CSV table of C-alpha atoms and ligand atoms in Angstrom, one decimal:
chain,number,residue,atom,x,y,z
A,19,UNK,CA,0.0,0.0,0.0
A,20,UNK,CA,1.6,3.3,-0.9
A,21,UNK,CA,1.5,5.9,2.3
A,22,UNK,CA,-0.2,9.5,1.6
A,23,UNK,CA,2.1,12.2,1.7
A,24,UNK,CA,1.7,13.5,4.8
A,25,UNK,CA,4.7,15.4,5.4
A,26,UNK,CA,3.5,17.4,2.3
A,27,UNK,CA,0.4,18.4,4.1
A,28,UNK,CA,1.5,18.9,7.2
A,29,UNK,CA,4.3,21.1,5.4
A,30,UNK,CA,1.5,23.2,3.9
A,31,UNK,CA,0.0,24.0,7.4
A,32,UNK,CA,3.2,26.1,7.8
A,33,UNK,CA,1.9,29.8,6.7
A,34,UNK,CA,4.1,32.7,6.1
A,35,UNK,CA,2.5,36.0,5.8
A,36,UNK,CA,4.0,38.3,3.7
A,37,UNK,CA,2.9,41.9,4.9
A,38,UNK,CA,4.3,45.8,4.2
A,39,UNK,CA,2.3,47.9,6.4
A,40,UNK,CA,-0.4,47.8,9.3
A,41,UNK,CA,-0.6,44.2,9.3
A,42,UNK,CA,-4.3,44.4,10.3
A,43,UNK,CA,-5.1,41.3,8.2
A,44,UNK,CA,-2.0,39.5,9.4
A,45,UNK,CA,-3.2,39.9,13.2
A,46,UNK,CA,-6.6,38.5,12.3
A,47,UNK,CA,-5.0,35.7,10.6
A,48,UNK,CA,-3.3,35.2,13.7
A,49,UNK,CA,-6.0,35.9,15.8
A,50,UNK,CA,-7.9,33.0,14.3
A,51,UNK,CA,-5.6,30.0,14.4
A,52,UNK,CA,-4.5,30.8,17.5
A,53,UNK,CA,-7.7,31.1,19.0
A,54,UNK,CA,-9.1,27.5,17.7
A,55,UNK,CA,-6.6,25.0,19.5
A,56,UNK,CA,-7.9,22.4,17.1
A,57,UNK,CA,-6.5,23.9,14.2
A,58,UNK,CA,-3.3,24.3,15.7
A,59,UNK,CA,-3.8,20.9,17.7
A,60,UNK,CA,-5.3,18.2,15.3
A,61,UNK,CA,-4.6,20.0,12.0
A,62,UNK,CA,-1.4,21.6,13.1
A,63,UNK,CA,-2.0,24.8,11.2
A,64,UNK,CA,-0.4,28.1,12.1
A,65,UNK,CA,1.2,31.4,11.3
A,66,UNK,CA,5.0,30.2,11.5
A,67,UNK,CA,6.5,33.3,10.0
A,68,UNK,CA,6.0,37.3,9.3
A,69,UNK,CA,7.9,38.1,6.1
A,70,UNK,CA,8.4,41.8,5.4
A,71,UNK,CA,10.4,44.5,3.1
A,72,UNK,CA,9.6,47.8,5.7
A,73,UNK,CA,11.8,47.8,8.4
A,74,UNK,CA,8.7,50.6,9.7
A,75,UNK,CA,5.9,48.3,9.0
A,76,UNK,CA,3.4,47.4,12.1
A,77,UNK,CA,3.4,43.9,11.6
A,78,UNK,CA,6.9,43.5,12.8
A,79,UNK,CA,5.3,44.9,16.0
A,80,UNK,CA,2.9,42.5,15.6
A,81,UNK,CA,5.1,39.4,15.0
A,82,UNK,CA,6.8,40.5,18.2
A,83,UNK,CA,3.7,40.8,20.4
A,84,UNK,CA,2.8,37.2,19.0
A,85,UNK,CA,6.1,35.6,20.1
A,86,UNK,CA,6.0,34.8,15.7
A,87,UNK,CA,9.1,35.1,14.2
A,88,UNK,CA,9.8,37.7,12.0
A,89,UNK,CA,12.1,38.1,8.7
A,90,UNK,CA,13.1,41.5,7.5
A,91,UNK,CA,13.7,41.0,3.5
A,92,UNK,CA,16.2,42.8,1.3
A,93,UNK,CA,15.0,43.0,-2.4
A,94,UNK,CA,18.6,42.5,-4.1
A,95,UNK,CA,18.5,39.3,-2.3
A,96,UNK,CA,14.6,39.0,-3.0
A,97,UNK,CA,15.3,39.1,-6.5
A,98,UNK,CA,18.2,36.5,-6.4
A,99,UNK,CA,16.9,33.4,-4.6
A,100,UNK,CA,13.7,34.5,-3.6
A,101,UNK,CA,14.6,33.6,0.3
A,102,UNK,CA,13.8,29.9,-0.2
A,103,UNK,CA,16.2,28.5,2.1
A,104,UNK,CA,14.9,30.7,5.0
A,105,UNK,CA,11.1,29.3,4.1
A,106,UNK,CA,12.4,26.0,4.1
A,107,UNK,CA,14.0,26.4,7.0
A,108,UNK,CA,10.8,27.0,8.7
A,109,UNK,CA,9.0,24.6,6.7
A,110,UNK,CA,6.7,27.3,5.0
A,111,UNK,CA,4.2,25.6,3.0
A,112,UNK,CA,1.8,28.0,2.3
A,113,UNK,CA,2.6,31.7,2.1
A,114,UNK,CA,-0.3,34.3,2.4
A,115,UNK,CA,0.2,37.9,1.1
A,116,UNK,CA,-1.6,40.8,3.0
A,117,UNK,CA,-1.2,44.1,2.0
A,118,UNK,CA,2.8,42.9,0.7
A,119,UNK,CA,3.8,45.8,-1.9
A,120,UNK,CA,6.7,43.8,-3.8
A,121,UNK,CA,6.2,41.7,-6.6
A,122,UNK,CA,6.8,38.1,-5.7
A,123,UNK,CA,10.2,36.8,-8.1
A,124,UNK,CA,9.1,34.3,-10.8
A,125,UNK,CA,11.5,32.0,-8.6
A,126,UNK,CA,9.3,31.8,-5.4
A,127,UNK,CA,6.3,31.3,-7.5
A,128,UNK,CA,7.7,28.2,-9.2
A,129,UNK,CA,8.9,26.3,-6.0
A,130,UNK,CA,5.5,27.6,-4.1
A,131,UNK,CA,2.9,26.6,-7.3
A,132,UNK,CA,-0.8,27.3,-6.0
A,133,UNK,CA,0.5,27.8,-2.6
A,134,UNK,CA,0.6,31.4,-2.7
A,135,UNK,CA,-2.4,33.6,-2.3
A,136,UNK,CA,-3.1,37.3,-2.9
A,137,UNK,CA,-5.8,39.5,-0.8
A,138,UNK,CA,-7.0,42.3,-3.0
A,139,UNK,CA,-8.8,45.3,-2.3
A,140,UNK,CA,-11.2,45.2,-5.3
A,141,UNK,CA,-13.2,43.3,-7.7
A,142,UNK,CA,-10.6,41.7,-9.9
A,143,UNK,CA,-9.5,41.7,-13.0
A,144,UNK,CA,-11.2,45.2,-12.4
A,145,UNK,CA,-8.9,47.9,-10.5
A,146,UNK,CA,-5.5,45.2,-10.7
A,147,UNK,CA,-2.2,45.7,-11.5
A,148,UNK,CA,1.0,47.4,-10.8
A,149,UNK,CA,0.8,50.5,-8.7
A,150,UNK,CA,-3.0,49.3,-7.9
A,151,UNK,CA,-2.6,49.5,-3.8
A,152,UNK,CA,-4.3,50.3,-0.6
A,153,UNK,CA,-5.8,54.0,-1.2
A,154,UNK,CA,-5.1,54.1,-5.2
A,155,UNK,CA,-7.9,51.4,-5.6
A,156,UNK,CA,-10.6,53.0,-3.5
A,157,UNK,CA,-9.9,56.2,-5.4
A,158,UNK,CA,-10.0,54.5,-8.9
A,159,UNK,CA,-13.3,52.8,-7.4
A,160,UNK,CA,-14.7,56.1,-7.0
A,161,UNK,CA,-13.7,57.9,-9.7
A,162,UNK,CA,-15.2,55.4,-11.7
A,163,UNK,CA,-18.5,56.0,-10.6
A,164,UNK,CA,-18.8,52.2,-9.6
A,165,UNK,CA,-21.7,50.8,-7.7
A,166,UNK,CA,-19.8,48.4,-5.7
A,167,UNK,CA,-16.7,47.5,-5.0
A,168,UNK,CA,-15.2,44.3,-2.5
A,169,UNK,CA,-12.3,41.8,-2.1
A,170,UNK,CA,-10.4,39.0,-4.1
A,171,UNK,CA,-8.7,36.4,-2.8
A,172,UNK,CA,-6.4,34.3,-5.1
A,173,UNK,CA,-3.6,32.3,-6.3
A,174,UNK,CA,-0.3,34.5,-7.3
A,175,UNK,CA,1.1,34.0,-10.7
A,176,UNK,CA,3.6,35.7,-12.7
A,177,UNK,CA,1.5,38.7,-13.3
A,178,UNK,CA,0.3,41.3,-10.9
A,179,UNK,CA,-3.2,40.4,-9.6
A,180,UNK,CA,-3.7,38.0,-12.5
A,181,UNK,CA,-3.6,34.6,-11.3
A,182,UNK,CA,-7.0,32.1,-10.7
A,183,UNK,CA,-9.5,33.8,-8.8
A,184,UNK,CA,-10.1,32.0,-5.1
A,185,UNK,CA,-13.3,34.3,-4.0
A,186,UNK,CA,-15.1,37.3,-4.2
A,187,UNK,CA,-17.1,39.1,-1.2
A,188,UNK,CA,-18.7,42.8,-2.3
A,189,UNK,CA,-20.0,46.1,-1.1
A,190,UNK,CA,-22.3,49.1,-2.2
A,191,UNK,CA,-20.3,52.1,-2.8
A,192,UNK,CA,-22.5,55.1,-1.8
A,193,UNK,CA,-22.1,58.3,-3.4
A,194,UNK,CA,-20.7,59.9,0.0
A,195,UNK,CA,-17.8,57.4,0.3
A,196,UNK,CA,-14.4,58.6,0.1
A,197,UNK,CA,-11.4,56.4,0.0
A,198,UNK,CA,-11.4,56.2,3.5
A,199,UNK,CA,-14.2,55.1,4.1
A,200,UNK,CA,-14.8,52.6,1.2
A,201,UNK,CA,-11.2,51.4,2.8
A,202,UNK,CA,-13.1,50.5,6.0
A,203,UNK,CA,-15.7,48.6,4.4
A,204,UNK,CA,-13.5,47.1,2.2
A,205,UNK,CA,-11.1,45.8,5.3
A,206,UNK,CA,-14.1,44.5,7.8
A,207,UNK,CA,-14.6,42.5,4.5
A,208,UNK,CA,-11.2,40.9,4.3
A,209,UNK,CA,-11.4,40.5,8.1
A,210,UNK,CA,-13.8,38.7,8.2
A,211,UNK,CA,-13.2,36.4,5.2
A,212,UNK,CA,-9.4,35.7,4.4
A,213,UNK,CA,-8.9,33.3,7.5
A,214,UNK,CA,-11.4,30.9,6.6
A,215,UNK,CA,-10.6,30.8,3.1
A,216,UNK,CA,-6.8,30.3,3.8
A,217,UNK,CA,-8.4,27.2,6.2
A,218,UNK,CA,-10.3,26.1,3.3
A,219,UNK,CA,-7.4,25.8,1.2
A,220,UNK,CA,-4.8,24.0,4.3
A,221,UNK,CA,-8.1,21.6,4.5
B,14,GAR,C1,-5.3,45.5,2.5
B,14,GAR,O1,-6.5,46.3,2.3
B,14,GAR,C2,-5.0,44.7,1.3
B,14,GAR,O2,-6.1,44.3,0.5
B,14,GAR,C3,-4.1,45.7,0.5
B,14,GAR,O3,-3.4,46.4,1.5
B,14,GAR,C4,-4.1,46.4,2.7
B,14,GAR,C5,-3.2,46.0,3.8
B,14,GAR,O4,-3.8,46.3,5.0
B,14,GAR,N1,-3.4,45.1,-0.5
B,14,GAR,C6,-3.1,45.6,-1.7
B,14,GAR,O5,-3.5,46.7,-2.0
B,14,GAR,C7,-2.3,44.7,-2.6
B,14,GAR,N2,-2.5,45.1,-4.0
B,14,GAR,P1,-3.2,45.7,6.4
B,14,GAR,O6,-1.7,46.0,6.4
B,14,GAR,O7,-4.0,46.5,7.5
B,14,GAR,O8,-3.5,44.3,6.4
């Protein structure tokens, strides 16, 4: 009888978030395996690593505060070897982007095929693409006179926000929103959806 794979699997229960700013989706992600000691327990899932490029950013604070290690990135180095050895090192088997401003090098995408996954601020393919972050998106949403607006989750490919579509939650977008506050709809919506989907996807 052949054995399953396991060590595969267990391997992709080891998440690395890649974040740039706040890190208010990394903390939720956080939040939520750590608060369901059956995930962590009998599925063995949890955040094993903060990856990020902003020596400024938040979610180093946060990373601290967890007790999660942390990995400051340097993008000469990004660009050469995509930091593999360090993931391996920590057994990363699934690495989740939230609000990460680099491009990910065609190198980490190979080794990590459909285990890397993009959270988007917008309706994709509308409102994608390079220099399509954060605030920029909600005032592109607006300007366009669009009706509603929401989130993408999905797999990372070669292309900025190109790559298989995951899921889609929306919103109205009133005519008295401004960025700011179509931002604040727009991340209560990723709060309360990226965790489970990232489960779906370790299960
Ligand atoms: C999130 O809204 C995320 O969708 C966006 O950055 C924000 C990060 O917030 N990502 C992009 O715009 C990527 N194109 P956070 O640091 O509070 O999680």
């Amino acid at each position: 009888m052949i054995k399953p794979n396991t060590t595969l699997q267990q391997e992709k229960k080891h998440i690395a978030i890649f974040a740039s700013g706040a890190g208010s989706n990394a903390q939720k992600i956080i939040d939520y395996f750590t608060s369901q000691p059956a995930l962590q327990k009998e599925r063995r899932a949890k955040v094993a690593l903060i990856v990020c490029n902003n020596p400024k950013a938040g979610v180093l604070k946060i990373a601290e505060k967890e007790n999660i290690p942390s990995l400051l990135i340097e993008r000469n180095k990004f660009y050469e070897d995509g930091y593999l050895s360090e993931l391996k090192n920590y057994h990363i088997g699934l690495i989740v982007l939230a609000g990460f401003m680099w491009k990910v090098p065609a190198e980490l995408i190979q080794s990590y095929q459909n285990k890397i996954i993009n959270i988007h601020p917008a309706l994709l393919p509308k409102f994608g693409g390079k220099n399509m972050y954060g605030n920029f998106v909600h005032e592109a949403v607006i300007k366009a006179g669009e009706k509603e607006s929401g989130i993408t989750i999905h797999y990372v490919d070669e292309i900025y926000d190109h790559g298989k579509i995951i899921f889609h939650a929306k919103c109205r977008v009133e005519e008295d929103d401004t960025p700011q506050s179509l931002a604040e709809k727009i991340h209560a919506l990723e709060h309360k959806h990226y965790s489970s989907i990232i489960e779906k996807i370790i299960t």
